[in-house]
mmCIF file with all atom_site columns, C-alpha atoms in Angstrom:
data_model
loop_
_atom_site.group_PDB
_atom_site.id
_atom_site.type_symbol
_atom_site.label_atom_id
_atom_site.label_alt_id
_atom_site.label_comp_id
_atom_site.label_asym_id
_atom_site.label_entity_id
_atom_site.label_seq_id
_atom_site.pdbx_PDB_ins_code
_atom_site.Cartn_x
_atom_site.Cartn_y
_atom_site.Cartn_z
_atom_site.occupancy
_atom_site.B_iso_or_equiv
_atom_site.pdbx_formal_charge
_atom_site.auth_seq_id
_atom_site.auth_comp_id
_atom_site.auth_asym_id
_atom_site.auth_atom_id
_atom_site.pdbx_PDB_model_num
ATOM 1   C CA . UNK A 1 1   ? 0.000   0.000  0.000  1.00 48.00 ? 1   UNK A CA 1
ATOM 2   C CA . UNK A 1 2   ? 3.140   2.178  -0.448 1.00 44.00 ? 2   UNK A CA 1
ATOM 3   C CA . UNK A 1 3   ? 1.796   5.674  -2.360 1.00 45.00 ? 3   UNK A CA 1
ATOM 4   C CA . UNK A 1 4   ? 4.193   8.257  -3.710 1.00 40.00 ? 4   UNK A CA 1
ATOM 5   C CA . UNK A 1 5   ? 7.557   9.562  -2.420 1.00 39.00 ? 5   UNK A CA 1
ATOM 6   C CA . UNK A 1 6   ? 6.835   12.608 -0.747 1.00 42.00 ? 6   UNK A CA 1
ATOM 7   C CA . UNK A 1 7   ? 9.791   15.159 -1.113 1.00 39.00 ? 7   UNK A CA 1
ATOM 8   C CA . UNK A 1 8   ? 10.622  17.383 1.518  1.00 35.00 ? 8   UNK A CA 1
ATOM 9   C CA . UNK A 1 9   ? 12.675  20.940 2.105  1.00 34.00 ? 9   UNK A CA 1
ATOM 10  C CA . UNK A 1 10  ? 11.497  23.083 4.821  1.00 31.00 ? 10  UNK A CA 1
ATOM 11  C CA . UNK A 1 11  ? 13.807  24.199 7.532  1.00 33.00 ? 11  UNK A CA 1
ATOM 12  C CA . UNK A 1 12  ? 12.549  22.236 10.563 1.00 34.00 ? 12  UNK A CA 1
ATOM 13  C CA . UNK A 1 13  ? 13.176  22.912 13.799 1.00 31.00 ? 13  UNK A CA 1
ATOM 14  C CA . UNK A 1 14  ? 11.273  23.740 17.000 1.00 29.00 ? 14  UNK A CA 1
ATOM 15  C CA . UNK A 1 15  ? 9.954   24.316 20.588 1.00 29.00 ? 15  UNK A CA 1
ATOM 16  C CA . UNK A 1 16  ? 6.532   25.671 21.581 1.00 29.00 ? 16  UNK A CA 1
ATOM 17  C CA . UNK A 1 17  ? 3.698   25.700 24.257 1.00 30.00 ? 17  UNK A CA 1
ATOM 18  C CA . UNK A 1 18  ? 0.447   24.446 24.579 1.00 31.00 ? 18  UNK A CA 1
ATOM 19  C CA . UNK A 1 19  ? -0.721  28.164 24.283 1.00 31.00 ? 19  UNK A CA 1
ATOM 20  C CA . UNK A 1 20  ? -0.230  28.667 20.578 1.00 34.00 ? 20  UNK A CA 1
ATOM 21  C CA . UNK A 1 21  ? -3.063  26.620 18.471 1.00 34.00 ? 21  UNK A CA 1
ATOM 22  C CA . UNK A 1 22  ? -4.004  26.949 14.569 1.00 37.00 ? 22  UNK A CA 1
ATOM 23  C CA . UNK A 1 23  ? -7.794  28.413 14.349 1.00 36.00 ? 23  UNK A CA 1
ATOM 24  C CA . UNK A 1 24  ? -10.323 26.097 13.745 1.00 37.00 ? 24  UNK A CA 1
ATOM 25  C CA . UNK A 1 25  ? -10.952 25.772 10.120 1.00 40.00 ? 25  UNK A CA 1
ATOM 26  C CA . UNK A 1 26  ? -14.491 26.314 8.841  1.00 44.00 ? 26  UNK A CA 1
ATOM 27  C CA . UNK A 1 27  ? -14.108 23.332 6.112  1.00 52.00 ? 27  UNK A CA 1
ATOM 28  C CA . UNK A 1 28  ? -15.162 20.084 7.071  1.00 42.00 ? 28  UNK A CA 1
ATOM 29  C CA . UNK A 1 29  ? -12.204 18.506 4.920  1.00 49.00 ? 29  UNK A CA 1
ATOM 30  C CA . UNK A 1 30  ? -9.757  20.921 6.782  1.00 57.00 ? 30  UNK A CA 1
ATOM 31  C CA . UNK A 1 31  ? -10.704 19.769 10.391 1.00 75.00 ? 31  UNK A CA 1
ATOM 32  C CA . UNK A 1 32  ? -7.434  17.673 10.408 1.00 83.00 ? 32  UNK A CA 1
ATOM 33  C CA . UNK A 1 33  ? -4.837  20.319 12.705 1.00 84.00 ? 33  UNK A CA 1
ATOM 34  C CA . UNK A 1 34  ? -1.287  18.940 12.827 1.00 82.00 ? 34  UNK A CA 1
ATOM 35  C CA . UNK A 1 35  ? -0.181  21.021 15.549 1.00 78.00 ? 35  UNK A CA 1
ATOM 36  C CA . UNK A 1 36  ? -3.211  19.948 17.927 1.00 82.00 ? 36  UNK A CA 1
ATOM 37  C CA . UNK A 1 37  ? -2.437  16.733 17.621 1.00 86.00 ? 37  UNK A CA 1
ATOM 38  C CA . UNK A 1 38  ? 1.552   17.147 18.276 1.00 79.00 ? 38  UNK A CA 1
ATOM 39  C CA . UNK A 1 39  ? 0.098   19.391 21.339 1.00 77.00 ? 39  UNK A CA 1
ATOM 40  C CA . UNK A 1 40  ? -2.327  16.980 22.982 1.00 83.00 ? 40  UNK A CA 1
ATOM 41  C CA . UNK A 1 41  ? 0.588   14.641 23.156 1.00 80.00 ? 41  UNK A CA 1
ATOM 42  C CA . UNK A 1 42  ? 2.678   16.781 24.763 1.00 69.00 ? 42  UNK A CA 1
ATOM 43  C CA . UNK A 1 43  ? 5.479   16.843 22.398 1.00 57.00 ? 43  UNK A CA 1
ATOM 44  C CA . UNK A 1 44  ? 5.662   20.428 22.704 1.00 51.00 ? 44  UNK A CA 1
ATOM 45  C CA . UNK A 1 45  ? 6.169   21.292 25.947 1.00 41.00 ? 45  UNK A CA 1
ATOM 46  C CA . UNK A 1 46  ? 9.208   22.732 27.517 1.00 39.00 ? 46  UNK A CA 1
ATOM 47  C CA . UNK A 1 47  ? 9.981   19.098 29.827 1.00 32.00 ? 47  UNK A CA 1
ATOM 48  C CA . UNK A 1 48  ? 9.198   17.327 26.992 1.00 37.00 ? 48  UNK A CA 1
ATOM 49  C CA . UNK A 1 49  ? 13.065  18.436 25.880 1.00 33.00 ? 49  UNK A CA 1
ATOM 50  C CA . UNK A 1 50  ? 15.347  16.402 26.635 1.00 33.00 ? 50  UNK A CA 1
ATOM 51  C CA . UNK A 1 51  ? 18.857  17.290 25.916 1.00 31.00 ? 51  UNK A CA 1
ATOM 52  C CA . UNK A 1 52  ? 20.816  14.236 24.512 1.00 35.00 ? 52  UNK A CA 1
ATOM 53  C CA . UNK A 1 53  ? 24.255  13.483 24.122 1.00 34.00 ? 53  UNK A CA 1
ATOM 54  C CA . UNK A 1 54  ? 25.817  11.312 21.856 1.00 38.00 ? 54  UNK A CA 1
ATOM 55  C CA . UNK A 1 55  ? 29.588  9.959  21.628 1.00 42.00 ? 55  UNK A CA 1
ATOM 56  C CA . UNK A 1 56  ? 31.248  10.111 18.377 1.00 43.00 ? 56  UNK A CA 1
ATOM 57  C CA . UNK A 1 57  ? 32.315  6.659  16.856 1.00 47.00 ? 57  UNK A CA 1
ATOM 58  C CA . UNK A 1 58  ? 36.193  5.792  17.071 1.00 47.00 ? 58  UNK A CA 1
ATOM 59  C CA . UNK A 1 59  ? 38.711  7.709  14.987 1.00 45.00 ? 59  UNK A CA 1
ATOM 60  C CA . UNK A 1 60  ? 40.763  5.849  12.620 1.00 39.00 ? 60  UNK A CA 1
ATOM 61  C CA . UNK A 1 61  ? 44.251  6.867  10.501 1.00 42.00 ? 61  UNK A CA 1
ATOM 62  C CA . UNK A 1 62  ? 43.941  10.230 11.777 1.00 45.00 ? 62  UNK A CA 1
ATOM 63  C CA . UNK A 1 63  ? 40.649  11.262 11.345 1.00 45.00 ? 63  UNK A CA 1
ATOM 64  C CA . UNK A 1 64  ? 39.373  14.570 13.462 1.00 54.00 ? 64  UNK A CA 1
ATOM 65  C CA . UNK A 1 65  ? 35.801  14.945 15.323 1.00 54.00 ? 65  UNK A CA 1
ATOM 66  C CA . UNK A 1 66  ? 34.750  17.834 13.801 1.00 56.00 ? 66  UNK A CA 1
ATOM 67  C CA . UNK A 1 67  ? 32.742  20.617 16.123 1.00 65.00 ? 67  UNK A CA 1
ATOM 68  C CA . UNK A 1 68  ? 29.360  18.622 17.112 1.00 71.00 ? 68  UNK A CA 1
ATOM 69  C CA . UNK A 1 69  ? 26.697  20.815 15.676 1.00 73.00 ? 69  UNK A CA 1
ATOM 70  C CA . UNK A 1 70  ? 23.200  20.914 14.860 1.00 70.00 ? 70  UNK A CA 1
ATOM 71  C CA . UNK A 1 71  ? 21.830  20.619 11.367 1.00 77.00 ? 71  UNK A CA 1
ATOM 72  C CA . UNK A 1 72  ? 18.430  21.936 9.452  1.00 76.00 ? 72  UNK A CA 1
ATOM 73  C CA . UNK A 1 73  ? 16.045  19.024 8.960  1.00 77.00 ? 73  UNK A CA 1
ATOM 74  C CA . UNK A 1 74  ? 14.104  20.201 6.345  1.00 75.00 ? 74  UNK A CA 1
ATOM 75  C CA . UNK A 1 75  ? 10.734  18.945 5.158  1.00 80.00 ? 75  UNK A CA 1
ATOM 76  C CA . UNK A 1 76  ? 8.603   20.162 1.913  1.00 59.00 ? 76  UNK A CA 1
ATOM 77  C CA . UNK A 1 77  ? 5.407   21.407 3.286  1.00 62.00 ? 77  UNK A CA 1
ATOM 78  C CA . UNK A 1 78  ? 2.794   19.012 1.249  1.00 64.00 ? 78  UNK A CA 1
ATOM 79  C CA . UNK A 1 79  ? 0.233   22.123 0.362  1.00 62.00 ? 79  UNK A CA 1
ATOM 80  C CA . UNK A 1 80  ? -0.573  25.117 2.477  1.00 63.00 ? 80  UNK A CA 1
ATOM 81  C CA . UNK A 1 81  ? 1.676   26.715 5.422  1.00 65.00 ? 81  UNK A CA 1
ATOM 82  C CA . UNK A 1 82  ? 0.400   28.303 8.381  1.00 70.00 ? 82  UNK A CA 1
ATOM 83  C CA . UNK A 1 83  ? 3.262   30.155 10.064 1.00 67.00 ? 83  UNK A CA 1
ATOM 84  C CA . UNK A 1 84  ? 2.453   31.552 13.529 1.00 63.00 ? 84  UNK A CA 1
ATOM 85  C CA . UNK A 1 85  ? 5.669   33.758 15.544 1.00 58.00 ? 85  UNK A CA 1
ATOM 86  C CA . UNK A 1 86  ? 5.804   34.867 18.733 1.00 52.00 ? 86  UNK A CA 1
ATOM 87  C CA . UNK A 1 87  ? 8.256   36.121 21.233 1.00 50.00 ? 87  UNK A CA 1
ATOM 88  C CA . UNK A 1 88  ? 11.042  33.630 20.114 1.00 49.00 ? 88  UNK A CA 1
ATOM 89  C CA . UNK A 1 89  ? 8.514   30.875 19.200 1.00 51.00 ? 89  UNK A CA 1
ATOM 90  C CA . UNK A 1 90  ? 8.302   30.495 15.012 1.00 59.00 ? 90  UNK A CA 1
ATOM 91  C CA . UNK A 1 91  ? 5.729   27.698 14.285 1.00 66.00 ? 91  UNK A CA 1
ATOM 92  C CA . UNK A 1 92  ? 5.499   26.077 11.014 1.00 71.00 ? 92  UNK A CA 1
ATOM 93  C CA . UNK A 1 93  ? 2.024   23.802 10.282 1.00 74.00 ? 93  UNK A CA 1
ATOM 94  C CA . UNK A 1 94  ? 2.243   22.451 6.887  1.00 77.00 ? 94  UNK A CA 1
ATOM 95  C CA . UNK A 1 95  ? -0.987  20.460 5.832  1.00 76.00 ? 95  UNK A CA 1
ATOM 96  C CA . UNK A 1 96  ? -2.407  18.310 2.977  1.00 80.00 ? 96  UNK A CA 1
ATOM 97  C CA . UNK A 1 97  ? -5.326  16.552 3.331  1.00 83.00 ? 97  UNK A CA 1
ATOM 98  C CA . UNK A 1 98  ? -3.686  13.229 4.918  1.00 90.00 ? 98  UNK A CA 1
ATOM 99  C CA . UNK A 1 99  ? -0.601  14.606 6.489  1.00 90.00 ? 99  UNK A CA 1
ATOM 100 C CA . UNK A 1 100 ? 1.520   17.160 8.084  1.00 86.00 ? 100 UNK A CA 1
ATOM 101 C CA . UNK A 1 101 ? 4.434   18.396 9.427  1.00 84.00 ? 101 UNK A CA 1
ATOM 102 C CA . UNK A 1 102 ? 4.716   20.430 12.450 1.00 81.00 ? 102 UNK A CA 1
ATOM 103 C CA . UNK A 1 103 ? 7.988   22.329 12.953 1.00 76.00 ? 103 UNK A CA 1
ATOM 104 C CA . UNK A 1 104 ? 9.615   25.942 14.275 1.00 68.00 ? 104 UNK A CA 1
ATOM 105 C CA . UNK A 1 105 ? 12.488  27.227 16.254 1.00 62.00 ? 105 UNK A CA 1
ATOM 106 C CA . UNK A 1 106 ? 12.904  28.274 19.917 1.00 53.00 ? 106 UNK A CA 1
ATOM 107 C CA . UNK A 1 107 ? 15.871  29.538 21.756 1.00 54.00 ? 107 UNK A CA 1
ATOM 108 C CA . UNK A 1 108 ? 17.939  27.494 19.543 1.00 58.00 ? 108 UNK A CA 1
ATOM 109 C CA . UNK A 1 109 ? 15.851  24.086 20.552 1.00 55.00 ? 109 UNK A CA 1
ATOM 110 C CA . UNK A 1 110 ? 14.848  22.061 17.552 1.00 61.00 ? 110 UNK A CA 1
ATOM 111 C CA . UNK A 1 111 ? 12.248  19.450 17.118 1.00 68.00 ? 111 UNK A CA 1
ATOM 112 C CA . UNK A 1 112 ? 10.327  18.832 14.168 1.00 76.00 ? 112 UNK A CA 1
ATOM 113 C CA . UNK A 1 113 ? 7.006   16.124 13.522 1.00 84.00 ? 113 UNK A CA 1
ATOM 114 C CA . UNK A 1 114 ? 5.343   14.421 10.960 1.00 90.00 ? 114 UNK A CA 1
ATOM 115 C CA . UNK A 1 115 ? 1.741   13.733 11.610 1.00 91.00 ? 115 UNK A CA 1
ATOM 116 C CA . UNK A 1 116 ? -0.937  11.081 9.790  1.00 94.00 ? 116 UNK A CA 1
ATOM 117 C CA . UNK A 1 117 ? -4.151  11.132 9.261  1.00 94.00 ? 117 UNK A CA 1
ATOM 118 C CA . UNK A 1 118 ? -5.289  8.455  7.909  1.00 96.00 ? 118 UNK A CA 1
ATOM 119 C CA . UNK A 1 119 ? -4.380  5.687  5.793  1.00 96.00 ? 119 UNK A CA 1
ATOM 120 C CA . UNK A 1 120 ? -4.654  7.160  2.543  1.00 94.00 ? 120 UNK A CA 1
ATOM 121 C CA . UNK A 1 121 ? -1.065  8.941  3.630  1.00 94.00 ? 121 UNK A CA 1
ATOM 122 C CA . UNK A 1 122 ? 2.250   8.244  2.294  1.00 93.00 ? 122 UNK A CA 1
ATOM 123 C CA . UNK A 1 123 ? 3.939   5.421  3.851  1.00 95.00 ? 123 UNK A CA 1
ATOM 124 C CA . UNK A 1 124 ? 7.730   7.606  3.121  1.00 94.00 ? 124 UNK A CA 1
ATOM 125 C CA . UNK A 1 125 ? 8.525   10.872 3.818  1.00 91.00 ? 125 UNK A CA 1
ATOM 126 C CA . UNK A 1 126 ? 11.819  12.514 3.054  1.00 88.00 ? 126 UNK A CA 1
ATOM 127 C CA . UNK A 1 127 ? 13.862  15.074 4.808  1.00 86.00 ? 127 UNK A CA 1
ATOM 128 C CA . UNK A 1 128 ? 17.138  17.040 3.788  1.00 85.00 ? 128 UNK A CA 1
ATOM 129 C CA . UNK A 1 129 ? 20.244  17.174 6.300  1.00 88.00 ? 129 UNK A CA 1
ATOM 130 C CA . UNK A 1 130 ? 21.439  20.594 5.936  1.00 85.00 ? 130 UNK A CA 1
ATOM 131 C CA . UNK A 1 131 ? 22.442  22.050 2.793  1.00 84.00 ? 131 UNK A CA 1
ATOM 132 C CA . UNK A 1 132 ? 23.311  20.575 -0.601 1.00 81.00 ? 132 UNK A CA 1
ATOM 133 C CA . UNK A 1 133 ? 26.392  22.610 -0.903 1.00 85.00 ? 133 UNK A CA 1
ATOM 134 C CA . UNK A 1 134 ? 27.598  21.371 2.811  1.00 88.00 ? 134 UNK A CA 1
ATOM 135 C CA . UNK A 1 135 ? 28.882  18.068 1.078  1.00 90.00 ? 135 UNK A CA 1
ATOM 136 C CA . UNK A 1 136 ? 27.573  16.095 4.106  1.00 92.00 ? 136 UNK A CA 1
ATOM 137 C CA . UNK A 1 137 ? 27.402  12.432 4.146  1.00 93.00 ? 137 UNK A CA 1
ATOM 138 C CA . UNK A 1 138 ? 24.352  10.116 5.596  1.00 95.00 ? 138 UNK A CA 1
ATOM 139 C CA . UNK A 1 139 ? 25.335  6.719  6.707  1.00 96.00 ? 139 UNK A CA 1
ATOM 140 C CA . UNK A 1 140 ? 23.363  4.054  8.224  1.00 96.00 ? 140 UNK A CA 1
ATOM 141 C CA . UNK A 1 141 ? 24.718  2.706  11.799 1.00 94.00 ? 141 UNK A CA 1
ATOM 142 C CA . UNK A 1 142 ? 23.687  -0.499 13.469 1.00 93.00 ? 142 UNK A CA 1
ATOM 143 C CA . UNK A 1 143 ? 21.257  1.289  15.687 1.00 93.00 ? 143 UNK A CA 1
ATOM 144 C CA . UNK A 1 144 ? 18.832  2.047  13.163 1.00 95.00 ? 144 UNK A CA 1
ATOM 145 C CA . UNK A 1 145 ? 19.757  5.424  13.275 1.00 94.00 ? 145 UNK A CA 1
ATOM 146 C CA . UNK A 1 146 ? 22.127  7.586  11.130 1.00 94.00 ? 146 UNK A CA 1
ATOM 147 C CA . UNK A 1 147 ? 25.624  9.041  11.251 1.00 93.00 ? 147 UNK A CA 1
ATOM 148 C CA . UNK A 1 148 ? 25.968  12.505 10.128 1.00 92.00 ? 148 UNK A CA 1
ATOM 149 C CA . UNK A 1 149 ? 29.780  13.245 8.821  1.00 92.00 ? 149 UNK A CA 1
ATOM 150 C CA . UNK A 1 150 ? 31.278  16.294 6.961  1.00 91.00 ? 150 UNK A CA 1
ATOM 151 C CA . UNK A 1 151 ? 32.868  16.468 3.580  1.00 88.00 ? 151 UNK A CA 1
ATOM 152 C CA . UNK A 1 152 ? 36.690  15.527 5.179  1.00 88.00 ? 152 UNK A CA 1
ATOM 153 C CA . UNK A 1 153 ? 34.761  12.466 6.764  1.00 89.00 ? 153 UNK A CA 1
ATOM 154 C CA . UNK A 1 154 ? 34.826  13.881 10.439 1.00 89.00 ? 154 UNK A CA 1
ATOM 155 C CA . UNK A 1 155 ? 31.505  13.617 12.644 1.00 90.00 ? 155 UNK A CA 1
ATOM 156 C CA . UNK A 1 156 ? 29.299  16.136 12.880 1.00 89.00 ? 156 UNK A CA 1
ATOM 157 C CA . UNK A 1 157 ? 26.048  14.608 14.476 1.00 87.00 ? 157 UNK A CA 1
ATOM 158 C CA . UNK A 1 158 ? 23.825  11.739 14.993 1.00 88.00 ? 158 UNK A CA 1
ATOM 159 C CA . UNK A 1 159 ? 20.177  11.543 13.784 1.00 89.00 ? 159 UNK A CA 1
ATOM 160 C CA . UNK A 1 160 ? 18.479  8.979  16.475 1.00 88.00 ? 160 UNK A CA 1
ATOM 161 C CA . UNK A 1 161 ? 16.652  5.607  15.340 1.00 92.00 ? 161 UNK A CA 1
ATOM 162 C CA . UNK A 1 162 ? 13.168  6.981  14.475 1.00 92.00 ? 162 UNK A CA 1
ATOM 163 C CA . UNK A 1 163 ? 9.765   6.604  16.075 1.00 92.00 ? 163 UNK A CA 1
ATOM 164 C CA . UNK A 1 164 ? 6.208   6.245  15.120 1.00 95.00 ? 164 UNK A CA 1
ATOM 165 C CA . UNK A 1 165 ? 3.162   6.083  17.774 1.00 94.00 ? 165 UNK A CA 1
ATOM 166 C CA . UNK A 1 166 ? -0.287  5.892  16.758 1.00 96.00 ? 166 UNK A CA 1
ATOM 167 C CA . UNK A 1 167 ? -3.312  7.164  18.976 1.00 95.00 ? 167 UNK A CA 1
ATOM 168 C CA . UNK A 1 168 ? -3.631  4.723  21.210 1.00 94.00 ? 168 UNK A CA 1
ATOM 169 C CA . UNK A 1 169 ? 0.523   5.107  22.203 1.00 92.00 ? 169 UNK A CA 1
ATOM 170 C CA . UNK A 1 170 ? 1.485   1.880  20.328 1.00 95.00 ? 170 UNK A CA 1
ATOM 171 C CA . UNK A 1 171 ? 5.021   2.270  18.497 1.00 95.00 ? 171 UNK A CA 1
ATOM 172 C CA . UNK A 1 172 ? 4.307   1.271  15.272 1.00 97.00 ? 172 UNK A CA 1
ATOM 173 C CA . UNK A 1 173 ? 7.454   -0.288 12.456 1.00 97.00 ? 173 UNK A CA 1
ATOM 174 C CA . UNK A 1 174 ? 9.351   2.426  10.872 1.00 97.00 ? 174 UNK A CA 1
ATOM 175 C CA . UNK A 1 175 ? 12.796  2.877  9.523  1.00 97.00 ? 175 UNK A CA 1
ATOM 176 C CA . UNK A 1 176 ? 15.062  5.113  7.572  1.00 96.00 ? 176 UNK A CA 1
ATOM 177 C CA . UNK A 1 177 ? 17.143  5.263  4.192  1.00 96.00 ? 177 UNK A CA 1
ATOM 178 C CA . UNK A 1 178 ? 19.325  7.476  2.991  1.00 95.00 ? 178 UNK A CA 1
ATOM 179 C CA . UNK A 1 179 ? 20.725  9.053  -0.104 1.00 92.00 ? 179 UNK A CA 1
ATOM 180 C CA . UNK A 1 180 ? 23.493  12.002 -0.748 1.00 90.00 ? 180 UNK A CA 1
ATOM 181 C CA . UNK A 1 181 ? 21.796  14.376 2.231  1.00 89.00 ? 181 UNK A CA 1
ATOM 182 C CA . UNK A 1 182 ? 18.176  13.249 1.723  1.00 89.00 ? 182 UNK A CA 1
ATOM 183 C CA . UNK A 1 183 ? 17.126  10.671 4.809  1.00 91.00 ? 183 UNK A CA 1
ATOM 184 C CA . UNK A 1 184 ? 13.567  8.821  4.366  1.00 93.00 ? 184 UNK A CA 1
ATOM 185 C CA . UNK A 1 185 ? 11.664  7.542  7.346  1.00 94.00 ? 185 UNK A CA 1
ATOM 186 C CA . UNK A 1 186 ? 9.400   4.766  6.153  1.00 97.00 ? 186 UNK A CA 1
ATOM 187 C CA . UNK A 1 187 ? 6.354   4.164  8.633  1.00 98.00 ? 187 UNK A CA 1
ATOM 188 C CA . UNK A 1 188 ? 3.987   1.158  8.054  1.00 98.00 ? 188 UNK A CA 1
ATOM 189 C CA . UNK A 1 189 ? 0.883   2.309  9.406  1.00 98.00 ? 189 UNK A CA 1
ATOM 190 C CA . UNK A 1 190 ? -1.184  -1.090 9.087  1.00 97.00 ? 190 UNK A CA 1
ATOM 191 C CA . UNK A 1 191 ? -3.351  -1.778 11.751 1.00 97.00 ? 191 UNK A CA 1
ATOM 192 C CA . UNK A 1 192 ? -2.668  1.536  13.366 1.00 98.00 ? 192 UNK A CA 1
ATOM 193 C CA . UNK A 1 193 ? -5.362  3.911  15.109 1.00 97.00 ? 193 UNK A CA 1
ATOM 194 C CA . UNK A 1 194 ? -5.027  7.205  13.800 1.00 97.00 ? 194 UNK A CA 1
ATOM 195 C CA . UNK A 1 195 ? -3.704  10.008 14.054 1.00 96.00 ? 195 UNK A CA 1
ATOM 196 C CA . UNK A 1 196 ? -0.293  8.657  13.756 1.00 96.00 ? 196 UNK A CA 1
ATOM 197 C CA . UNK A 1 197 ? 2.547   11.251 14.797 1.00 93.00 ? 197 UNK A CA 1
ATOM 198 C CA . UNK A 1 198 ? 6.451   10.395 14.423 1.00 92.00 ? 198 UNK A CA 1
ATOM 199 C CA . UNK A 1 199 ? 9.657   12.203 14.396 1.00 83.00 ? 199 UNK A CA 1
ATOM 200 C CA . UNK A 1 200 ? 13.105  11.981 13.193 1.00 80.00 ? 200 UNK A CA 1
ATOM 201 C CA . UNK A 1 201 ? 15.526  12.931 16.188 1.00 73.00 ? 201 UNK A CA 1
ATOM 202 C CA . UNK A 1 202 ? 19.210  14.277 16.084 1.00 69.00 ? 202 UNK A CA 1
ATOM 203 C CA . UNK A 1 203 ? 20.950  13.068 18.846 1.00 64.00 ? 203 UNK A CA 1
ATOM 204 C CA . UNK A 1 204 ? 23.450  15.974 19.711 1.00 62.00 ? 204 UNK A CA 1
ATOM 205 C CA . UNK A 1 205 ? 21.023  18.592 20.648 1.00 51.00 ? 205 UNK A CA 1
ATOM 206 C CA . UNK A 1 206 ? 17.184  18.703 19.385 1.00 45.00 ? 206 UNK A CA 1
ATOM 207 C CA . UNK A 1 207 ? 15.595  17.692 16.224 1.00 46.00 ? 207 UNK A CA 1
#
């Protein structure tokens, strides 16, 4: 039941409160709100950040660590953007009719969301690491997760093994691939009770 590769490059990263919600839409086919959804399950809020540290994998021949640093994880908004800024809060709410991604920036803290509807969503959704001209390189680890290095091979950052819960708080299967700076999070949704919300995770600061 795998539907089309949805391509992504937004800047994502963020940090709000409970207090900022997207208006009600009048439509009945707009009544899906990504950012409700990320907010009733407390993904939002201030203790929900965690800061994580990560230890860079073993140096061989000479190779440096370079400075550990966090990197734009940028998803294509799949239709219409709401943006909503305030104070140092910058909330992105990008919606289609089966999906969305919920993302912004505050005081430097990053996280970022995808959210599902339904089942007539994607199954893949893609995300660029940083910038194209940044020469960084994406490689798998035995984790599930993904190494981030720089163009002279030193580490930069760690993206964690992903996540997927569905309504009722069940993980659900989901994975990642990778190509050049592009990383792909694959969730299988089967079975699952929607909405389904998941998020890919660096693991040197917030993502």
């Amino acid at each position: 039941m795998k539907r089309s590769l949805i391509g992504i490059g937004l800047a994502a990263t963020i940090c709000i409160t409970s207090a900022f919600l997207v208006a009600a839409p009048s439509r009945a086919e707009d009544m899906f709100d990504p950012l409700k959804v990320v907010q009733e399950r407390g993904g939002l809020l201030d203790s929900q950040l965690q800061v994580k540290t990560v230890t860079p994998p073993p140096q061989v021949s000479g190779a440096r660590v370079s400075t550990i640093r966090s990197l734009d994880i940028s998803p294509v908004s799949p239709g219409s953007t709401k943006r909503i800024t305030a104070a140092s809060v910058r909330v992105e709410v990008a919606r289609s009719t089966s999906y969305g991604f919920v993302t912004g920036t505050r005081d430097n803290r990053n996280v970022s969301y995808i959210v599902i509807k339904d089942a007539s969503a994607p199954s893949d959704y893609q995300f660029t690491i940083g910038s194209s001209d940044e020469g960084l390189k994406l490689t798998p680890d035995n984790r599930g997760g993904v190494t981030v290095s720089d163009s002279t091979g030193s580490f930069v950052n760690t993206i964690l093994a992903p996540w997927a819960k569905d309504a009722n708080g069940d993980s659900l299967r989901t994975s990642y691939s990778v190509s050049g700076n592009v990383i792909t999070q694959h969730v299988d949704t089967k079975g699952a009770a929607f909405p389904v919300v998941a998020d890919p995770q660096y693991g040197c600061g917030f993502g």
